[in-house]
């Protein structure tokens, strides 16, 4: 993409109401624009990151055997009355009356609706297990939206729902999602620790939050230090036994504030005790028949007897993750994207648009990067070098290639690694090879 | 995908309230489930088609130089008051009050909001032209939703907005979208004719609808027969002059009911006069400063004088297209998907699950199809052959491969072309090659 054709409205000033790094940098880097309190437009740069995260989340769900579908944003209040949640949910639920005075709502979550879908079609234990998911916009009418997309009102979430005949089978589904989440967050370039968690308004008796450690985290978390550096499971057989993956992690102490047990924590060797601030990016629940019982979602077992289906739900905050990743990956100059979610692979800076050789070399390098699938952003603007450098640092692409008349005379371009700041002078061909290898 | 692991709730009975083919087949083929009037869940099979259409629309927008972003579903009423549309829009707009009693709405379209985004950032004619688009769920509170996803309340739309300094430039943007739309619909496997159209509540003085001809169409349309078979422009230079593409089509008569001129129509040679029912799948508008003037969206021209930016908007009904394509592509046994949007490339039927050789051959063929990127659906269910055949016809994959014990003894499988009904007995290898070539 040529910057001259793109839409990248970078701000010079730091917006006054943005108190945390991700909010500040997302506004400054032209990733989002606030439309109303807690409601944002995803400008092209932000949209690219959102889509990359969404796609990684999707791929890992598919690997685990979950099937994608899509439920609507607007739901009927009647469904929520069946489970008693319409009255229980409180003012966070955006309630709507349509033109025929029917009570509707903008879905804050989908347990009730998916249970209705399930009971409409599935009759037999032979159709189980099933894991269904969707990636859809949701709305929670926070009383005080803040921290940009980290606590917005309209937000994008991936939510999966599992259906099993028995609790034993449901725990297998839980372990599949537990495993898929570890792989998902690792691919996103962040370290998310599974922690024993409160079940909140979703309910149930088994629940884990996946938490990124970051100073700006909203709550305090406590865990064994080894959990942070533990490698993800990687390629596993999702039809096989995954309990060891679950056991290996849950045998070490890790808990959110609400579930913290100071006595247990104290038993960890002191140098392994980690108490930090955390950002929740995923939350998984097993809640058995909490929804299937009131909604009468049953399947016939092998004896022909109807049984309430045993359910779990599994959420990842896709739009929240954009902010969460920035909280974990930035420095004083801006964002430092992990390669897997960076909006572009490499930024190319042409230092002198009036120099013909420079223009030819930069365009040639840009086209070679495109052909190699490196998804380059080519700064072909008329701005001064200093403006170009700081903008490129701000938007945080993993690599920058600076092409200027002086270097070109010696046959070199400069490659900068955004994370380390390391610079190398290389021939254009060597620079291209370095980039291709870095993204291989 | 193995059917035993998928979620494909096919219905035996035709739902009583579904009066047109697409609605009937989408319900019967387990593509959608109605949640409330005009609001649907996209079940896995339907979701796949929706995503394929979305991706083709996206790719053709990108080729034309439009930049993707994403605006939220919930908008502030204040924006719509600036253009006077909050009061003008009527009860089709879903109006919402949030917990702080602020007036909001679920966006039925986004001219007002994109104009606000534009004016927040763009100052100079040097930043023009710009074309921005998003693919987002919208809501129109139809008083009588019907025809399934063809006239639903919650629907997915691609809407592009163009910004230019002058009307002359804006017409160039209009021609870009006109061209991109012709290519888009051709790739989707349908014949959509651009027709002079009324501008309705969007406003403006230049507008075309893109219309599929189908018996179930909601309105009458009139055009020169040659327009239906005209080849799409294909690969063009979107920076070049596209007016010939526009002129070539618009020189032939084509108009929707509202814009029909019987006298002009009568001048077409009689054998070229086509009057038919039509389904609108796209609509493009040039409306100049209708929004930029009241919202004060100006840019500095080359003399440093502020000018209202000249705008157009360009919509494609992505979810409506799922129904529209089915209206154009079905027979008495079910859907007949164009290859480009089919939920799976090929359906494999194992005729006898108890026959070991048959299972081995079917699994082997399935895995080879997967490896070749043919995206197969393997019916490994215990259902009778007849059930499998009619289900496969109903869901309309372009090819079916039937693997049974009798054929296998002779080393053959049967390949059926869903559109023509033609059957061929081939060796598994020859069948695979046929499929690979068909999708090349």
PDB file of C-alpha atoms in Angstrom, chain A residues 22-198:
ATOM      1  CA  UNK A  22      -2.983   1.474  24.017  1.00  0.00           C
ATOM      2  CA  UNK A  23      -5.749   4.070  23.981  1.00  0.00           C
ATOM      3  CA  UNK A  24      -3.230   6.862  23.369  1.00  0.00           C
ATOM      4  CA  UNK A  25      -1.360   5.066  20.619  1.00  0.00           C
ATOM      5  CA  UNK A  26      -4.480   3.775  18.873  1.00  0.00           C
ATOM      6  CA  UNK A  27      -5.821   7.313  18.626  1.00  0.00           C
ATOM      7  CA  UNK A  28      -2.469   8.827  17.666  1.00  0.00           C
ATOM      8  CA  UNK A  29      -1.651   6.141  15.081  1.00  0.00           C
ATOM      9  CA  UNK A  30      -4.982   6.664  13.329  1.00  0.00           C
ATOM     10  CA  UNK A  31      -6.287   3.223  14.250  1.00  0.00           C
ATOM     11  CA  UNK A  32      -9.588   4.306  15.762  1.00  0.00           C
ATOM     12  CA  UNK A  33     -11.857   7.309  16.089  1.00  0.00           C
ATOM     13  CA  UNK A  34     -14.362   7.615  18.898  1.00  0.00           C
ATOM     14  CA  UNK A  35     -17.927   8.153  17.687  1.00  0.00           C
ATOM     15  CA  UNK A  36     -19.733   8.068  21.034  1.00  0.00           C
ATOM     16  CA  UNK A  37     -18.637   7.069  24.543  1.00  0.00           C
ATOM     17  CA  UNK A  38     -17.158   3.565  24.209  1.00  0.00           C
ATOM     18  CA  UNK A  39     -18.100   3.271  20.522  1.00  0.00           C
ATOM     19  CA  UNK A  40     -15.364   3.454  17.897  1.00  0.00           C
ATOM     20  CA  UNK A  41     -14.805   3.487  14.187  1.00  0.00           C
ATOM     21  CA  UNK A  42     -11.963   1.172  13.206  1.00  0.00           C
ATOM     22  CA  UNK A  43      -9.925   3.243  10.789  1.00  0.00           C
ATOM     23  CA  UNK A  44      -8.040   1.271   8.106  1.00  0.00           C
ATOM     24  CA  UNK A  45      -4.893   0.632  10.171  1.00  0.00           C
ATOM     25  CA  UNK A  46      -6.853  -0.530  13.206  1.00  0.00           C
ATOM     26  CA  UNK A  47      -9.176  -2.581  11.052  1.00  0.00           C
ATOM     27  CA  UNK A  48      -6.228  -4.495   9.612  1.00  0.00           C
ATOM     28  CA  UNK A  49      -5.043  -5.523  13.065  1.00  0.00           C
ATOM     29  CA  UNK A  50      -8.566  -6.447  14.144  1.00  0.00           C
ATOM     30  CA  UNK A  51      -8.952  -8.709  11.087  1.00  0.00           C
ATOM     31  CA  UNK A  52      -5.579 -10.374  11.644  1.00  0.00           C
ATOM     32  CA  UNK A  53      -6.436 -11.207  15.231  1.00  0.00           C
ATOM     33  CA  UNK A  54      -9.871 -12.438  14.178  1.00  0.00           C
ATOM     34  CA  UNK A  55      -8.341 -14.733  11.565  1.00  0.00           C
ATOM     35  CA  UNK A  56      -5.842 -16.299  13.990  1.00  0.00           C
ATOM     36  CA  UNK A  57      -8.612 -16.857  16.522  1.00  0.00           C
ATOM     37  CA  UNK A  58     -10.749 -18.445  13.782  1.00  0.00           C
ATOM     38  CA  UNK A  59      -7.999 -20.767  12.555  1.00  0.00           C
ATOM     39  CA  UNK A  60      -7.283 -22.073  16.037  1.00  0.00           C
ATOM     40  CA  UNK A  61     -10.989 -22.648  16.687  1.00  0.00           C
ATOM     41  CA  UNK A  62     -11.281 -24.615  13.460  1.00  0.00           C
ATOM     42  CA  UNK A  63      -8.251 -26.720  14.389  1.00  0.00           C
ATOM     43  CA  UNK A  64      -9.952 -27.622  17.660  1.00  0.00           C
ATOM     44  CA  UNK A  65     -13.031 -28.820  15.768  1.00  0.00           C
ATOM     45  CA  UNK A  66     -15.332 -25.885  16.516  1.00  0.00           C
ATOM     46  CA  UNK A  67     -17.721 -24.996  13.680  1.00  0.00           C
ATOM     47  CA  UNK A  68     -18.253 -21.370  12.702  1.00  0.00           C
ATOM     48  CA  UNK A  69     -21.692 -19.818  12.353  1.00  0.00           C
ATOM     49  CA  UNK A  70     -23.117 -16.379  13.036  1.00  0.00           C
ATOM     50  CA  UNK A  71     -25.867 -15.274  15.350  1.00  0.00           C
ATOM     51  CA  UNK A  72     -27.498 -11.847  14.940  1.00  0.00           C
ATOM     52  CA  UNK A  73     -26.775  -8.848  17.168  1.00  0.00           C
ATOM     53  CA  UNK A  74     -30.429  -8.157  17.936  1.00  0.00           C
ATOM     54  CA  UNK A  75     -32.161 -10.729  20.096  1.00  0.00           C
ATOM     55  CA  UNK A  76     -35.682 -11.180  21.351  1.00  0.00           C
ATOM     56  CA  UNK A  77     -36.253 -10.494  25.062  1.00  0.00           C
ATOM     57  CA  UNK A  78     -38.422 -13.627  25.237  1.00  0.00           C
ATOM     58  CA  UNK A  79     -35.404 -15.934  24.995  1.00  0.00           C
ATOM     59  CA  UNK A  80     -33.763 -14.194  27.918  1.00  0.00           C
ATOM     60  CA  UNK A  81     -36.956 -14.463  29.944  1.00  0.00           C
ATOM     61  CA  UNK A  82     -36.793 -18.252  29.637  1.00  0.00           C
ATOM     62  CA  UNK A  83     -33.511 -18.291  31.543  1.00  0.00           C
ATOM     63  CA  UNK A  84     -34.458 -15.454  33.884  1.00  0.00           C
ATOM     64  CA  UNK A  85     -31.571 -13.372  32.596  1.00  0.00           C
ATOM     65  CA  UNK A  86     -33.695 -10.589  31.095  1.00  0.00           C
ATOM     66  CA  UNK A  87     -34.439  -9.219  34.542  1.00  0.00           C
ATOM     67  CA  UNK A  88     -31.164 -10.358  36.118  1.00  0.00           C
ATOM     68  CA  UNK A  89     -28.837  -8.669  33.644  1.00  0.00           C
ATOM     69  CA  UNK A  90     -29.274  -5.082  34.780  1.00  0.00           C
ATOM     70  CA  UNK A  91     -28.668  -1.807  32.960  1.00  0.00           C
ATOM     71  CA  UNK A  92     -25.583  -3.104  31.105  1.00  0.00           C
ATOM     72  CA  UNK A  93     -27.986  -4.714  28.669  1.00  0.00           C
ATOM     73  CA  UNK A  94     -29.031  -2.403  25.865  1.00  0.00           C
ATOM     74  CA  UNK A  95     -32.790  -2.854  25.701  1.00  0.00           C
ATOM     75  CA  UNK A  96     -34.664  -1.910  22.556  1.00  0.00           C
ATOM     76  CA  UNK A  97     -38.293  -1.690  21.513  1.00  0.00           C
ATOM     77  CA  UNK A  98     -39.016  -2.223  17.834  1.00  0.00           C
ATOM     78  CA  UNK A  99     -41.716  -0.530  15.754  1.00  0.00           C
ATOM     79  CA  UNK A 100     -44.251  -3.161  16.764  1.00  0.00           C
ATOM     80  CA  UNK A 101     -43.436  -2.611  20.456  1.00  0.00           C
ATOM     81  CA  UNK A 102     -41.677  -5.942  20.786  1.00  0.00           C
ATOM     82  CA  UNK A 103     -38.968  -6.039  23.412  1.00  0.00           C
ATOM     83  CA  UNK A 104     -35.552  -6.730  21.900  1.00  0.00           C
ATOM     84  CA  UNK A 105     -31.955  -6.301  23.037  1.00  0.00           C
ATOM     85  CA  UNK A 106     -28.482  -5.930  21.577  1.00  0.00           C
ATOM     86  CA  UNK A 107     -26.807  -9.186  22.636  1.00  0.00           C
ATOM     87  CA  UNK A 108     -24.159  -8.864  25.362  1.00  0.00           C
ATOM     88  CA  UNK A 109     -23.532 -12.637  25.087  1.00  0.00           C
ATOM     89  CA  UNK A 110     -25.272 -15.588  23.415  1.00  0.00           C
ATOM     90  CA  UNK A 111     -25.807 -18.546  25.783  1.00  0.00           C
ATOM     91  CA  UNK A 112     -29.588 -18.219  25.616  1.00  0.00           C
ATOM     92  CA  UNK A 113     -29.727 -17.885  21.838  1.00  0.00           C
ATOM     93  CA  UNK A 114     -27.334 -20.728  21.050  1.00  0.00           C
ATOM     94  CA  UNK A 115     -29.260 -22.990  23.418  1.00  0.00           C
ATOM     95  CA  UNK A 116     -32.379 -22.144  21.415  1.00  0.00           C
ATOM     96  CA  UNK A 117     -30.585 -22.953  18.144  1.00  0.00           C
ATOM     97  CA  UNK A 118     -29.388 -26.232  19.596  1.00  0.00           C
ATOM     98  CA  UNK A 119     -32.757 -27.372  20.935  1.00  0.00           C
ATOM     99  CA  UNK A 120     -34.383 -26.545  17.593  1.00  0.00           C
ATOM    100  CA  UNK A 121     -32.320 -29.103  15.718  1.00  0.00           C
ATOM    101  CA  UNK A 122     -30.424 -31.608  17.856  1.00  0.00           C
ATOM    102  CA  UNK A 123     -32.275 -34.629  19.216  1.00  0.00           C
ATOM    103  CA  UNK A 124     -29.782 -37.415  19.841  1.00  0.00           C
ATOM    104  CA  UNK A 125     -26.600 -38.051  21.783  1.00  0.00           C
ATOM    105  CA  UNK A 126     -25.252 -39.388  18.472  1.00  0.00           C
ATOM    106  CA  UNK A 127     -24.943 -35.805  17.232  1.00  0.00           C
ATOM    107  CA  UNK A 128     -22.658 -34.915  20.144  1.00  0.00           C
ATOM    108  CA  UNK A 129     -20.145 -33.565  20.936  1.00  0.00           C
ATOM    109  CA  UNK A 130     -20.676 -30.262  19.137  1.00  0.00           C
ATOM    110  CA  UNK A 131     -18.745 -27.038  19.461  1.00  0.00           C
ATOM    111  CA  UNK A 132     -20.214 -24.015  17.677  1.00  0.00           C
ATOM    112  CA  UNK A 133     -18.752 -20.538  17.597  1.00  0.00           C
ATOM    113  CA  UNK A 134     -19.257 -17.139  16.077  1.00  0.00           C
ATOM    114  CA  UNK A 135     -17.343 -13.877  15.928  1.00  0.00           C
ATOM    115  CA  UNK A 136     -19.823 -11.083  16.332  1.00  0.00           C
ATOM    116  CA  UNK A 137     -20.230  -7.541  17.673  1.00  0.00           C
ATOM    117  CA  UNK A 138     -21.741  -7.310  21.100  1.00  0.00           C
ATOM    118  CA  UNK A 139     -22.889  -4.447  23.264  1.00  0.00           C
ATOM    119  CA  UNK A 140     -22.607  -3.849  26.973  1.00  0.00           C
ATOM    120  CA  UNK A 141     -23.804  -0.502  28.126  1.00  0.00           C
ATOM    121  CA  UNK A 142     -20.949   0.203  30.540  1.00  0.00           C
ATOM    122  CA  UNK A 143     -21.788   3.064  32.849  1.00  0.00           C
ATOM    123  CA  UNK A 144     -18.319   4.542  32.408  1.00  0.00           C
ATOM    124  CA  UNK A 145     -16.625   3.290  29.221  1.00  0.00           C
ATOM    125  CA  UNK A 146     -12.874   3.884  29.336  1.00  0.00           C
ATOM    126  CA  UNK A 147      -9.429   2.767  28.206  1.00  0.00           C
ATOM    127  CA  UNK A 148     -10.434   2.930  24.527  1.00  0.00           C
ATOM    128  CA  UNK A 149     -11.281  -0.445  23.019  1.00  0.00           C
ATOM    129  CA  UNK A 150     -10.280  -2.183  26.266  1.00  0.00           C
ATOM    130  CA  UNK A 151     -13.581  -1.331  27.908  1.00  0.00           C
ATOM    131  CA  UNK A 152     -15.784  -0.116  25.106  1.00  0.00           C
ATOM    132  CA  UNK A 153     -19.507  -0.582  24.776  1.00  0.00           C
ATOM    133  CA  UNK A 154     -19.615  -2.079  21.269  1.00  0.00           C
ATOM    134  CA  UNK A 155     -16.981  -4.787  21.029  1.00  0.00           C
ATOM    135  CA  UNK A 156     -16.056  -7.796  18.905  1.00  0.00           C
ATOM    136  CA  UNK A 157     -16.008 -11.153  20.597  1.00  0.00           C
ATOM    137  CA  UNK A 158     -15.442 -14.746  19.591  1.00  0.00           C
ATOM    138  CA  UNK A 159     -17.724 -16.979  21.609  1.00  0.00           C
ATOM    139  CA  UNK A 160     -17.814 -20.748  21.394  1.00  0.00           C
ATOM    140  CA  UNK A 161     -20.422 -23.026  22.937  1.00  0.00           C
ATOM    141  CA  UNK A 162     -19.928 -26.724  23.629  1.00  0.00           C
ATOM    142  CA  UNK A 163     -22.631 -29.373  23.928  1.00  0.00           C
ATOM    143  CA  UNK A 164     -22.045 -32.777  25.489  1.00  0.00           C
ATOM    144  CA  UNK A 165     -24.081 -35.603  26.934  1.00  0.00           C
ATOM    145  CA  UNK A 166     -22.196 -35.876  30.230  1.00  0.00           C
ATOM    146  CA  UNK A 167     -20.056 -33.729  32.464  1.00  0.00           C
ATOM    147  CA  UNK A 168     -17.129 -36.028  31.706  1.00  0.00           C
ATOM    148  CA  UNK A 169     -17.458 -35.326  27.980  1.00  0.00           C
ATOM    149  CA  UNK A 170     -17.989 -31.621  28.636  1.00  0.00           C
ATOM    150  CA  UNK A 171     -14.678 -31.478  30.467  1.00  0.00           C
ATOM    151  CA  UNK A 172     -13.032 -32.867  27.326  1.00  0.00           C
ATOM    152  CA  UNK A 173     -14.547 -30.006  25.339  1.00  0.00           C
ATOM    153  CA  UNK A 174     -13.350 -27.606  28.029  1.00  0.00           C
ATOM    154  CA  UNK A 175      -9.837 -28.975  27.637  1.00  0.00           C
ATOM    155  CA  UNK A 176      -9.992 -28.574  23.870  1.00  0.00           C
ATOM    156  CA  UNK A 177     -10.786 -24.895  24.249  1.00  0.00           C
ATOM    157  CA  UNK A 178      -8.232 -24.506  27.044  1.00  0.00           C
ATOM    158  CA  UNK A 179      -5.615 -25.916  24.650  1.00  0.00           C
ATOM    159  CA  UNK A 180      -6.813 -23.908  21.641  1.00  0.00           C
ATOM    160  CA  UNK A 181      -6.624 -20.712  23.721  1.00  0.00           C
ATOM    161  CA  UNK A 182      -3.018 -21.354  24.741  1.00  0.00           C
ATOM    162  CA  UNK A 183      -2.093 -21.773  21.064  1.00  0.00           C
ATOM    163  CA  UNK A 184      -4.161 -18.774  20.012  1.00  0.00           C
ATOM    164  CA  UNK A 185      -2.533 -16.336  22.394  1.00  0.00           C
ATOM    165  CA  UNK A 186       0.945 -17.660  21.610  1.00  0.00           C
ATOM    166  CA  UNK A 187       0.334 -17.073  17.895  1.00  0.00           C
ATOM    167  CA  UNK A 188      -0.835 -13.550  18.702  1.00  0.00           C
ATOM    168  CA  UNK A 189       2.598 -12.910  20.190  1.00  0.00           C
ATOM    169  CA  UNK A 190       1.491 -12.523  23.805  1.00  0.00           C
ATOM    170  CA  UNK A 191       1.873 -14.468  27.021  1.00  0.00           C
ATOM    171  CA  UNK A 192      -1.540 -15.174  28.461  1.00  0.00           C
ATOM    172  CA  UNK A 193      -1.728 -17.149  31.695  1.00  0.00           C
ATOM    173  CA  UNK A 194      -4.815 -19.279  32.497  1.00  0.00           C
ATOM    174  CA  UNK A 195      -6.061 -18.429  35.990  1.00  0.00           C
ATOM    175  CA  UNK A 196      -8.774 -19.833  38.174  1.00  0.00           C
ATOM    176  CA  UNK A 197     -11.626 -17.369  37.860  1.00  0.00           C
ATOM    177  CA  UNK A 198     -14.982 -16.344  39.171  1.00  0.00           C
TER     178      UNK A 198
END
